[in-house]
Coordinates of C-alpha atoms and ligand atoms in Angstrom, one line a residue:
Chain X
X1 CA -18.8 -34.7 -32.8
X2 CA -17.6 -31.4 -30.7
X3 CA -16.2 -28.5 -31.5
X4 CA -13.0 -27.9 -30.3
X5 CA -12.4 -25.7 -27.4
X6 CA -10.5 -22.2 -28.8
X7 CA -9.6 -20.4 -25.9
X8 CA -9.8 -16.5 -25.6
X9 CA -7.1 -14.9 -25.6
X10 CA -6.8 -10.8 -24.8
X11 CA -3.2 -9.3 -26.4
X12 CA -2.6 -5.9 -25.6
X13 CA -0.9 -4.2 -28.6
X14 CA 0.7 -0.8 -28.4
X15 CA 0.6 1.0 -31.6
X16 CA 3.4 1.8 -32.6
X17 CA 5.6 -1.6 -33.1
X18 CA 3.7 -4.6 -31.5
X19 CA 0.2 -3.2 -33.6
X20 CA 1.9 -2.6 -36.8
X21 CA 3.5 -6.4 -36.3
X22 CA 0.0 -7.8 -36.2
X23 CA -1.0 -5.7 -39.0
X24 CA 2.3 -7.5 -40.9
X25 CA 1.3 -10.3 -40.0
X26 CA -2.0 -10.1 -41.8
X27 CA -0.7 -8.3 -44.7
X28 CA 1.5 -10.6 -45.6
X29 CA -1.1 -13.3 -44.7
X30 CA 0.3 -15.8 -42.0
X31 CA -1.9 -18.3 -40.7
X32 CA -2.6 -17.8 -37.0
X33 CA -5.5 -19.3 -35.5
X34 CA -8.4 -16.9 -34.5
X35 CA -8.2 -16.9 -30.5
X36 CA -6.8 -13.0 -29.6
X37 CA -8.8 -10.3 -28.7
X38 CA -6.9 -7.5 -29.8
X39 CA -6.9 -3.4 -27.9
X40 CA -4.8 -1.1 -29.4
X41 CA -3.3 1.4 -26.6
X42 CA -1.2 3.8 -28.0
X43 CA 2.0 2.7 -25.9
X44 CA 2.7 -0.8 -23.5
X45 CA 3.5 1.7 -21.1
X46 CA -0.6 2.6 -20.8
X47 CA -1.6 -1.3 -20.5
X48 CA -2.7 -0.9 -16.9
X49 CA -3.0 -3.9 -14.7
X50 CA -6.5 -3.2 -14.0
X51 CA -7.4 -3.7 -18.0
X52 CA -5.2 -7.3 -17.3
X53 CA -7.5 -7.9 -13.7
X54 CA -10.8 -7.1 -16.2
X55 CA -9.9 -9.0 -19.6
X56 CA -9.1 -11.8 -17.5
X57 CA -12.8 -11.1 -14.5
X58 CA -14.6 -11.4 -17.8
X59 CA -13.7 -15.2 -19.1
X60 CA -10.2 -14.6 -20.9
X61 CA -7.9 -17.6 -20.8
X62 CA -4.1 -15.7 -21.3
X63 CA -3.8 -12.1 -21.3
X64 CA -0.6 -10.9 -23.6
X65 CA 1.6 -8.1 -23.1
X66 CA 2.9 -6.7 -26.5
X67 CA 4.6 -3.8 -27.1
X68 CA 7.9 -2.3 -29.5
X69 CA 11.3 -3.9 -28.3
X70 CA 13.7 -2.8 -25.1
X71 CA 14.7 0.9 -26.5
X72 CA 12.7 1.7 -29.1
X73 CA 9.4 3.0 -27.7
X74 CA 7.8 5.3 -28.5
X75 CA 8.1 7.4 -25.7
X76 CA 11.1 6.0 -24.3
X77 CA 10.3 4.4 -21.3
X78 CA 7.1 2.7 -21.9
X79 CA 8.1 -0.3 -22.7
X80 CA 9.8 -0.8 -18.7
X81 CA 6.7 0.7 -17.2
X82 CA 5.4 -2.7 -18.9
X83 CA 8.1 -4.9 -17.7
X84 CA 8.1 -4.2 -14.2
X85 CA 3.8 -4.0 -14.5
X86 CA 4.5 -7.7 -15.7
X87 CA 7.1 -8.8 -13.5
X88 CA 4.4 -8.0 -10.4
X89 CA 1.4 -9.3 -12.1
X90 CA 3.0 -12.6 -12.2
X91 CA 4.7 -12.7 -8.7
X92 CA 0.4 -12.0 -7.7
X93 CA -0.9 -14.3 -10.1
X94 CA 0.6 -17.0 -9.3
X95 CA 0.6 -16.6 -6.2
X96 CA -3.0 -16.5 -6.6
X97 CA -2.5 -19.9 -8.0
X98 CA -3.1 -19.1 -12.4
X99 CA -0.6 -21.1 -14.8
X100 CA 2.2 -19.4 -15.4
X101 CA 0.9 -19.3 -19.4
X102 CA -1.6 -17.2 -18.7
X103 CA -0.4 -14.0 -18.7
X104 CA 3.1 -13.5 -21.5
X105 CA 5.1 -10.5 -22.1
X106 CA 6.0 -10.2 -25.9
X107 CA 8.2 -7.2 -27.8
X108 CA 7.4 -7.7 -31.5
X109 CA 8.8 -5.3 -34.1
X110 CA 6.4 -3.3 -37.1
X111 CA 7.5 -5.5 -39.2
X112 CA 7.5 -9.2 -37.1
X113 CA 5.1 -10.0 -38.9
X114 CA 5.9 -14.0 -39.2
X115 CA 7.0 -13.4 -35.7
X116 CA 3.6 -12.2 -34.4
X117 CA 1.7 -14.7 -35.9
X118 CA 4.2 -17.9 -34.6
X119 CA 3.8 -16.9 -31.3
X120 CA -0.3 -16.5 -32.1
X121 CA -0.1 -20.3 -32.7
X122 CA 2.0 -21.5 -30.1
X123 CA 0.5 -19.2 -26.8
X124 CA -2.4 -20.3 -28.4
X125 CA -1.1 -24.0 -28.6
X126 CA 0.5 -23.2 -25.5
X127 CA -3.4 -22.4 -23.7
X128 CA -5.5 -25.2 -25.8
X129 CA -3.5 -27.8 -23.1
X130 CA -3.5 -25.9 -20.0
X131 CA -7.6 -25.3 -20.2
X132 CA -9.9 -22.5 -19.3
X133 CA -8.9 -20.5 -16.9
X134 CA -10.3 -21.3 -13.6
X135 CA -11.0 -17.2 -13.3
X136 CA -13.8 -18.0 -16.3
X137 CA -17.6 -18.1 -14.7
X138 CA -20.1 -21.0 -16.0
X139 CA -22.1 -19.0 -17.8
X140 CA -19.8 -16.6 -19.4
X141 CA -19.0 -18.4 -23.1
Chain E
X1 CA 25.1 15.0 22.1
X2 CA 25.5 13.5 19.2
X3 CA 23.9 11.2 15.9
X4 CA 23.8 7.7 17.0
X5 CA 23.6 8.4 21.6
X6 CA 22.4 5.7 23.9
X7 CA 21.6 7.9 27.1
X8 CA 18.1 7.4 29.8
X9 CA 16.1 10.3 30.4
X10 CA 13.4 11.2 32.3
X11 CA 10.4 13.4 32.7
X12 CA 11.9 17.1 35.8
X13 CA 8.2 16.8 36.7
X14 CA 7.4 14.3 39.1
X15 CA 3.2 14.1 37.9
X16 CA 5.2 12.9 34.0
X17 CA 6.5 10.8 35.4
X18 CA 5.1 8.2 37.3
X19 CA 1.9 8.8 34.7
X20 CA 4.5 8.3 31.8
X21 CA 4.8 4.4 30.9
X22 CA 8.8 5.0 31.4
X23 CA 9.7 8.3 32.9
X24 CA 7.6 10.3 31.4
X25 CA 10.5 11.0 28.7
X26 CA 8.3 11.4 25.2
X27 CA 5.5 13.5 27.2
X28 CA 7.2 15.8 28.0
X29 CA 9.3 15.8 24.2
X30 CA 5.7 15.8 23.3
X31 CA 5.0 19.1 24.9
X32 CA 8.4 20.7 24.7
X33 CA 7.9 20.7 20.9
X34 CA 4.9 22.8 21.3
X35 CA 6.6 24.7 23.8
X36 CA 9.2 26.1 22.0
X37 CA 7.7 25.9 18.8
X38 CA 9.9 23.3 16.8
X39 CA 5.7 21.6 15.7
X40 CA 2.3 23.1 15.4
X41 CA 0.6 20.3 16.7
X42 CA 1.0 16.6 17.5
X43 CA 0.0 13.4 17.5
X44 CA -1.3 11.7 20.6
X45 CA -3.2 8.7 22.3
X46 CA -5.3 9.8 24.5
X47 CA -6.4 6.6 27.0
X48 CA -10.2 5.6 27.8
X49 CA -9.5 2.7 29.2
X50 CA -7.3 0.5 29.5
X51 CA -8.8 -1.1 25.8
X52 CA -9.8 1.6 23.8
X53 CA -7.4 4.9 23.0
X54 CA -8.3 7.8 20.8
X55 CA -5.3 9.6 18.7
X56 CA -6.2 13.4 18.9
X57 CA -4.1 15.9 17.9
X58 CA -4.1 18.7 19.3
X59 CA -2.0 22.3 19.6
X60 CA -3.1 22.5 23.2
X61 CA -0.2 21.4 26.3
X62 CA -2.5 20.2 28.9
X63 CA -4.0 18.0 26.2
X64 CA -1.3 16.3 25.5
X65 CA -0.4 15.7 29.1
X66 CA -3.4 13.2 29.0
X67 CA -2.1 10.8 27.2
X68 CA 1.0 10.1 29.4
X69 CA 1.2 5.9 29.6
X70 CA 1.3 2.9 26.9
X71 CA -1.6 1.8 25.7
X72 CA -0.5 -2.3 24.7
X73 CA -4.6 -2.9 23.7
X74 CA -5.5 0.1 21.4
X75 CA -3.4 -1.1 18.0
X76 CA -3.8 1.9 16.0
X77 CA -1.7 3.2 13.7
X78 CA -1.4 7.6 13.7
X79 CA 0.0 8.0 9.9
X80 CA -3.4 8.7 8.6
X81 CA -3.7 11.4 11.2
X82 CA -0.1 12.6 10.4
X83 CA -1.5 12.7 6.0
X84 CA -5.2 14.5 7.6
X85 CA -2.1 16.9 9.2
X86 CA 0.0 17.7 6.4
X87 CA -3.5 17.5 4.1
X88 CA -5.0 21.5 6.5
X89 CA -1.3 22.3 7.1
X90 CA 1.4 22.1 4.0
X91 CA 3.6 24.5 5.3
X92 CA 3.1 22.9 9.4
X93 CA 5.6 21.1 12.2
X94 CA 3.6 18.2 13.0
X95 CA 5.7 15.9 16.4
X96 CA 4.0 12.3 17.3
X97 CA 5.3 9.2 19.1
X98 CA 5.5 6.5 16.6
X99 CA 6.1 2.4 17.1
X100 CA 8.2 1.5 14.4
X101 CA 4.8 0.7 12.0
X102 CA 3.3 4.3 12.8
X103 CA 6.6 4.9 11.8
X104 CA 6.8 3.3 8.5
X105 CA 3.7 4.1 7.1
X106 CA 5.0 7.6 7.6
X107 CA 7.9 7.3 5.7
X108 CA 6.1 5.6 2.9
X109 CA 3.6 7.9 3.4
X110 CA 6.8 10.6 2.3
X111 CA 7.9 8.6 -0.8
X112 CA 4.7 9.8 -1.8
X113 CA 5.0 13.1 -0.7
X114 CA 2.0 13.8 1.4
X115 CA 3.6 13.8 4.6
X116 CA 7.0 16.0 4.5
X117 CA 9.6 14.1 7.1
X118 CA 12.1 17.3 7.6
X119 CA 9.2 19.3 9.4
X120 CA 7.8 15.7 11.7
X121 CA 9.7 14.9 14.8
X122 CA 9.0 11.4 14.8
X123 CA 9.7 10.1 18.4
X124 CA 9.6 6.6 18.7
X125 CA 8.7 3.8 20.6
X126 CA 9.9 0.4 20.7
X127 CA 7.3 -1.4 20.4
X128 CA 7.5 -5.8 20.8
X129 CA 3.8 -6.0 20.1
X130 CA -0.1 -4.4 20.2
X131 CA -3.2 -6.8 21.5
X132 CA -6.7 -7.5 20.6
X133 CA -9.0 -5.2 22.8
X134 CA -12.0 -7.8 22.6
X135 CA -9.6 -10.6 22.7
X136 CA -7.8 -9.5 25.2
X137 CA -10.7 -8.2 27.2
X138 CA -11.8 -12.0 26.8
X139 CA -8.5 -13.3 27.6
X140 CA -8.5 -11.7 30.4
X141 CA -12.2 -13.4 31.4
X142 CA -10.9 -16.5 31.1
X143 CA -7.3 -17.2 31.5
X144 CA -6.3 -14.2 34.6
X145 CA -10.2 -14.3 36.4
X146 CA -10.4 -10.5 36.7
X147 CA -13.0 -8.6 35.5
X148 CA -11.6 -6.2 32.9
X149 CA -13.2 -3.4 34.4
X150 CA -11.7 -3.4 37.8
X151 CA -7.9 -3.2 36.0
X152 CA -6.4 0.1 37.0
X153 CA -2.5 -0.8 35.3
X154 CA -1.4 -2.8 33.2
X155 CA 2.7 -3.4 32.4
X156 CA 5.2 -6.5 30.4
X157 CA 8.5 -7.5 32.0
X158 CA 10.1 -10.4 31.8
X159 CA 8.2 -12.0 28.6
X160 CA 5.0 -11.7 31.6
X161 CA 2.3 -10.2 30.9
X162 CA 0.8 -8.3 34.6
X163 CA -2.4 -6.7 34.7
X164 CA -3.2 -5.2 38.5
X165 CA -6.8 -4.3 40.0
X166 CA -7.2 -2.7 42.7
X167 CA -6.4 -5.8 45.2
X168 CA -4.4 -8.5 43.5
X169 CA -1.7 -8.7 40.9
X170 CA -1.7 -11.2 38.2
X171 CA 1.3 -12.7 35.9
X172 CA 0.7 -14.8 33.2
X173 CA 3.7 -15.4 31.0
X174 CA 3.6 -14.9 27.0
X175 CA 3.2 -17.5 25.3
X176 CA 1.4 -19.1 26.9
X177 CA -1.0 -16.5 26.0
X178 CA -0.4 -16.5 22.5
X179 CA -0.6 -20.7 22.8
X180 CA -4.1 -20.1 24.0
X181 CA -4.4 -18.0 21.5
X182 CA -4.0 -14.7 23.3
X183 CA -1.8 -12.4 23.8
X184 CA -0.4 -9.8 20.8
X185 CA -2.3 -9.1 17.5
X186 CA -1.5 -12.2 14.8
X187 CA 0.9 -9.8 12.4
X188 CA 2.9 -8.2 15.5
X189 CA 3.9 -11.7 17.0
X190 CA 6.1 -12.3 13.1
X191 CA 6.7 -8.4 13.9
X192 CA 10.8 -8.8 12.8
X193 CA 10.7 -4.3 13.4
X194 CA 11.1 -3.8 17.1
X195 CA 13.3 -0.4 17.9
X196 CA 11.6 2.1 15.1
X197 CA 15.4 2.8 13.5
X198 CA 14.1 4.7 10.9
X199 CA 12.9 7.7 13.5
X200 CA 14.4 10.7 14.6
X201 CA 14.8 9.4 18.6
X202 CA 13.6 6.0 19.5
X203 CA 12.6 5.2 22.7
X204 CA 12.1 3.0 25.2
X205 CA 11.8 1.2 28.2
X206 CA 14.6 -2.0 27.2
X207 CA 18.0 -1.2 29.3
X208 CA 16.7 1.8 31.1
X209 CA 16.4 1.5 35.1
X210 CA 12.6 1.5 37.2
X211 CA 11.3 5.2 35.9
X212 CA 13.5 6.3 33.1
X213 CA 13.6 5.7 29.0
X214 CA 16.2 4.2 27.2
X215 CA 16.8 6.7 24.1
X216 CA 18.7 6.7 20.9
X217 CA 19.4 9.5 19.2
X218 CA 19.0 8.9 15.3
X219 CA 18.9 12.0 13.5
X220 CA 19.7 16.3 14.2
X221 CA 16.4 16.5 14.1
X222 CA 16.5 13.9 16.5
X223 CA 19.3 16.3 18.7
X224 CA 16.7 19.4 18.5
X225 CA 14.1 17.5 20.2
X226 CA 16.4 17.0 22.8
X227 CA 18.4 19.2 23.8
X228 CA 14.5 21.8 22.6
X229 CA 13.4 19.5 25.9
X230 CA 17.2 19.9 27.9
X231 CA 16.6 23.7 27.3
X232 CA 12.8 24.4 28.4
X233 CA 14.3 22.7 31.7
X234 CA 11.9 20.0 31.1
X235 CA 13.7 16.4 31.3
X236 CA 16.7 15.0 32.3
X237 CA 18.9 12.9 31.0
X238 CA 22.7 10.2 31.2
X239 CA 24.4 8.5 29.9
X240 CA 23.3 4.4 29.0
X241 CA 24.7 2.1 30.8
X242 CA 26.6 -0.4 29.8
X243 CA 24.5 -3.7 31.2
X244 CA 21.8 -1.8 30.0
X245 CA 22.6 -1.1 26.5
X246 CA 23.2 -5.0 26.4
X247 CA 20.2 -6.2 27.5
X248 CA 18.8 -3.7 25.2
X249 CA 20.6 -5.3 22.7
X250 CA 19.4 -9.1 23.3
X251 CA 16.2 -8.5 24.5
X252 CA 15.4 -7.1 21.0
X253 CA 17.6 -9.6 18.9
X254 CA 15.9 -12.6 20.7
X255 CA 12.8 -10.9 20.0
X256 CA 13.3 -10.9 16.3
X257 CA 13.8 -14.7 17.0
X258 CA 10.6 -15.0 17.8
X259 CA 9.4 -13.1 14.5
X260 CA 10.8 -15.1 12.4
X261 CA 9.9 -18.0 13.7
X262 CA 6.4 -17.3 14.4
X263 CA 6.5 -16.8 10.4
X264 CA 7.8 -19.7 9.2
X265 CA 5.2 -21.4 11.7
X266 CA 2.0 -19.0 10.2
X267 CA 3.3 -18.3 6.8
X268 CA 3.3 -22.3 5.8
X269 CA 3.6 -22.3 1.7
X270 CA 0.3 -24.1 0.0
X271 CA 2.7 -25.5 -2.6
X272 CA -0.3 -26.4 -4.6
X273 CA -1.7 -24.1 -7.1
X274 CA -5.3 -25.5 -7.5
X275 CA -5.5 -25.6 -4.0
X276 CA -4.1 -21.9 -3.8
X277 CA -6.7 -21.0 -5.9
X278 CA -9.1 -22.5 -3.6
X279 CA -7.8 -20.7 -0.9
X280 CA -7.5 -16.9 -2.6
X281 CA -11.2 -17.7 -4.2
X282 CA -11.9 -19.1 -0.4
X283 CA -10.8 -16.1 2.5
X284 CA -12.3 -13.3 0.2
X285 CA -16.0 -14.6 -1.1
X286 CA -17.4 -13.5 3.1
X287 CA -16.5 -9.5 1.7
X288 CA -19.6 -7.3 2.2
X289 CA -17.7 -4.4 0.0
X290 CA -16.9 -1.8 2.8
X291 CA -13.4 -0.3 1.3
X292 CA -12.4 -0.5 5.8
X293 CA -9.7 -2.3 5.0
X294 CA -8.4 0.6 2.1
X295 CA -9.8 3.6 4.6
X296 CA -7.6 2.5 7.3
X297 CA -4.8 1.5 5.7
X298 CA -1.4 3.7 6.5
X299 CA 0.3 2.8 3.1
X300 CA -3.0 3.8 0.7
X301 CA -1.5 6.9 -0.7
X302 CA -4.1 7.2 -3.6
X303 CA -6.0 11.0 -4.1
X304 CA -8.8 9.2 -6.0
X305 CA -8.2 5.3 -5.2
X306 CA -7.2 3.4 -8.3
X307 CA -9.1 0.1 -6.5
X308 CA -12.5 1.1 -7.5
X309 CA -12.1 2.3 -10.7
X310 CA -12.0 -0.8 -12.1
X311 CA -14.0 -2.4 -9.8
X312 CA -18.5 -1.9 -9.0
X313 CA -20.5 -3.7 -6.6
X314 CA -22.1 -6.1 -9.1
X315 CA -19.4 -7.3 -10.2
X316 CA -20.3 -11.2 -10.1
X317 CA -15.8 -12.5 -10.2
X318 CA -14.6 -15.4 -8.9
X319 CA -12.7 -13.2 -6.7
X320 CA -12.9 -9.0 -6.5
X321 CA -10.6 -6.8 -8.5
X322 CA -10.5 -4.3 -5.8
X323 CA -8.6 -6.8 -3.6
X324 CA -6.5 -7.3 -6.7
X325 CA -5.3 -4.3 -7.5
X326 CA -5.3 -3.4 -3.6
X327 CA -2.7 -6.6 -3.5
X328 CA -0.8 -5.7 -6.5
X329 CA -1.3 -2.0 -4.9
X330 CA 0.3 -2.3 -1.6
X331 CA 2.7 -5.2 -3.1
X332 CA 5.4 -2.9 -2.8
X333 CA 4.5 -0.6 0.5
X334 CA 2.5 -3.4 2.0
X335 CA 4.4 -3.0 6.3
X336 CA 2.4 -5.8 7.9
X337 CA 0.9 -3.4 10.7
X338 CA -2.1 -5.3 10.8
X339 CA -4.4 -2.5 10.4
X340 CA -7.1 -3.8 7.5
X341 CA -7.5 -7.0 9.7
X342 CA -8.2 -5.6 12.6
X343 CA -11.3 -3.8 11.2
X344 CA -12.4 -5.7 8.3
X345 CA -15.7 -6.8 9.6
X346 CA -16.7 -10.2 8.0
X347 CA -13.7 -11.5 9.5
X348 CA -11.3 -11.7 6.8
X349 CA -7.8 -12.2 7.4
X350 CA -6.2 -9.7 5.2
X351 CA -3.0 -9.4 6.7
X352 CA -1.6 -12.2 5.7
X353 CA -2.9 -12.0 2.1
X354 CA -1.2 -8.7 2.0
X355 CA 1.9 -10.7 3.6
X356 CA 1.8 -13.6 1.3
X357 CA 2.0 -10.8 -1.7
X358 CA 4.3 -8.6 -0.7
X359 CA 7.0 -11.2 1.1
X360 CA 7.8 -11.8 -2.8
X361 CA 7.6 -9.0 -4.0
X362 CA 9.8 -7.2 -1.8
X363 CA 12.1 -10.3 -1.4
X364 CA 11.9 -9.6 -5.1
X365 CA 12.6 -6.2 -5.5
X366 CA 15.3 -5.8 -2.5
X367 CA 13.0 -3.6 -1.1
X368 CA 11.9 -3.2 2.9
X369 CA 8.9 -0.6 3.1
X370 CA 8.9 2.5 5.6
X371 CA 13.2 1.9 6.5
X372 CA 14.2 5.1 5.5
X373 CA 13.9 7.5 2.7
X374 CA 16.8 6.5 -0.2
X375 CA 15.0 4.1 -1.6
X376 CA 12.3 4.7 -4.3
X377 CA 8.9 2.8 -4.1
X378 CA 10.4 -0.3 -6.5
X379 CA 6.7 -0.1 -8.4
X380 CA 9.0 3.0 -9.8
X381 CA 11.0 3.0 -12.9
X382 CA 14.3 5.1 -13.8
Ligands
FAD401 C1 2.4 -0.3 22.0 C2 3.4 0.1 22.7 C3 4.4 -1.2 22.8 C4 5.9 -1.1 23.3 N1 6.9 -2.1 23.9 C5 8.2 -1.9 24.5 C6 8.8 -2.4 24.0 O1 8.9 -4.1 23.8 N2 10.5 -2.4 24.5 C7 10.7 -0.9 25.3 O2 11.7 -1.0 24.8 N3 10.2 -0.2 23.8 C8 8.1 -0.6 24.6 N4 7.3 0.3 24.4 C9 7.9 1.6 24.9 C10 7.7 2.6 26.8 O3 6.2 1.0 26.7 C11 7.1 3.4 26.5 O4 6.5 3.9 25.3 C12 8.5 4.4 26.4 O5 10.2 3.6 27.6 C13 8.4 5.8 26.6 O6 7.6 6.0 28.1 P1 7.5 7.4 28.5 O7 7.1 7.5 30.0 O8 8.7 8.1 27.7 O9 6.4 7.7 27.6 P2 5.1 8.7 28.3 O10 5.8 9.6 28.3 O11 4.4 8.1 28.8 O12 3.8 8.1 26.6 C14 3.8 7.9 26.1 C15 3.6 7.8 24.5 O13 2.9 6.8 23.8 C16 1.8 7.2 23.3 N5 0.8 5.7 23.1 C17 0.5 5.3 23.5 N6 0.1 4.1 23.6 C18 0.1 4.2 21.6 C19 -0.2 2.9 21.0 N7 -0.5 1.6 21.8 N8 0.5 3.7 19.6 C20 1.4 4.6 19.5 N9 1.2 5.2 20.9 C21 0.8 5.0 21.5 C22 1.1 8.0 24.2 O14 0.2 9.1 23.0 C23 1.9 8.9 25.2 O15 2.2 10.2 24.0 C24 6.3 0.0 24.2 C25 4.7 1.2 23.4 C26 4.0 1.2 23.3 C27 3.6 1.5 23.1
SF4_402 S1 3.3 -4.6 13.5 FE1 5.6 -4.3 14.7 S2 5.4 -1.9 15.6 FE2 3.3 -2.0 15.2 S3 1.8 -2.6 16.8 FE3 2.9 -4.6 15.9 S4 4.4 -4.8 16.8 FE4 4.5 -3.2 17.4
SF4_403 S1 -2.4 -3.8 3.6 FE1 -2.8 -4.3 5.6 S2 -1.2 -4.9 6.7 FE2 -0.6 -4.0 4.7 S3 0.3 -2.3 5.3 FE3 -2.2 -2.1 4.9 S4 -3.2 -2.4 6.2 FE4 -0.7 -3.2 7.1
SF4_404 S1 -12.8 -4.7 5.3 FE1 -13.1 -6.1 5.2 S2 -15.4 -7.1 4.2 FE2 -14.3 -4.6 3.7 S3 -13.9 -4.4 2.1 FE3 -12.4 -4.9 3.6 S4 -11.6 -6.8 3.0 FE4 -13.9 -6.6 2.7
FES405 S1 5.0 2.4 -28.2 FE1 5.2 0.6 -28.0 S2 6.2 0.5 -25.7 FE2 5.8 2.3 -26.3

């Protein structure tokens, strides 16, 4: 029997909120598929578009920007910067023919473990539905 | 003289007047800015032939005199030369002629603190477009049956491109030339900025009589430029005629409409996502990583280029990160000057790719780059 394909999703988490949120999901033993590869950054404002593009080129089927809710960023405006970059990247990825689902943004607080797990389940299903990224090379596992 | 004034002007020096494109005003303003010590240096385009101009930076008046005349087949952009000047002379003052794309590049660089606009005298040149030199020579042989080396003069009159040799004069309409794949560079066809309103004074032949330049004054610096040349006894002025003003406005609006049509014709949306994907992957495939497109781009302003930070020539990705970062980075600032396409040895239509994305981003954020200093780059977050 052929094994079911699990997408590879690169998840950028900010140290103060969404990383703590993902930790909360783990501590609370919330079920989530093994689809994410988490990269912790100090603030969502550190998520350089170059990181996102590299993740996509290296075979990620989707990339997620996550961070503190607007107004809660520990460095005041980091998440506004992340939001702007996300919006601009989105236009470009759409223009070069990537599906909408492959780049997403979600604010997650430190206490939102269940929301976090729920979100990862949802994204994984969405990516499963659209299949592997066209940017993925044949030799990428 | 006041801001908003529209006048005609010309050089008092018969030689400059004769050599100039339309009365030698620009050459006289440039030399006056050196003589009157408004500027330490001047940038101008020295003519090598009708098809080649070399930008020079100089404080020598005689050198500036050698640069008069409009070179329509020398599609150079002067922005980076101005950036170099301010790198070398942070407190210096500079004067230069500027087509809309030169001026827009300079404004974008000024926003990024690479050029001090307060100390830059921008002598605007109206622009209806530039032509690619090599294709233009081919056009001369095929369409005009003239040997390019024999050309002694070139001019544009009533929508016709005219070439003169010692013994003949031939005119063909620009529409006809462009239908045949010649004429202006592709980006110039859809360039909608003909009068450089972001400069200090805009100079052009639209609405002017023979051997005079129509000038519109936009800034205090523009008034200073003109008054300085008048006080030095180098130029003469007269009010523009009502008829001249009308002709200039009308021609400008006709040109804008033509540009919009070209835009529609060239930028046909690729509706299908997969087709779009293959279009971008295929078109970028020939890139040989020479980075020339980065070097010439008038609005690139990094000290240490972001586009090569994440990229290695040995990457075997489907599309180069270098280009993706550039597409992103220039999405707010690309002015569609065409320099990247011009230099690409692999003949990748880079300007189209950049404009496809820039059109989307610039419309989304309602940001038109290079038009004024009021709006910060749209990448910036308050
Ligand atoms: C490519 C081009 C297209 C133009 N199209 C129009 C038009 O459609 N309508 C209109 O009203 N006017 C147009 N002009 C402006 C017009 O041709 C004259 O330049 C202007 O009227 C000033 O004339 P002048 O005698 O005072 O300039 P001059 O005294 O002859 O001085 C001209 C100055 O322009 C500089 N120059 C020449 N070629 C270029 C170039 N390719 N890029 C940057 N600088 C250059 C020279 O270095 C020189 O300093 C255009 C100019 C150029 C260069
Ligand atoms: S891009 Fe516009 S301003 Fe620049 S040379 Fe072409 S027509 Fe002139
Ligand atoms: S990307 Fe190309 S067209 Fe756009 S400003 Fe740079 S050189 Fe000009
Ligand atoms: S100029 Fe052309 S070949 Fe050179 S790096 Fe740019 S796209 Fe590649
Ligand atoms: S610290 Fe979480 S987004 Fe800035």
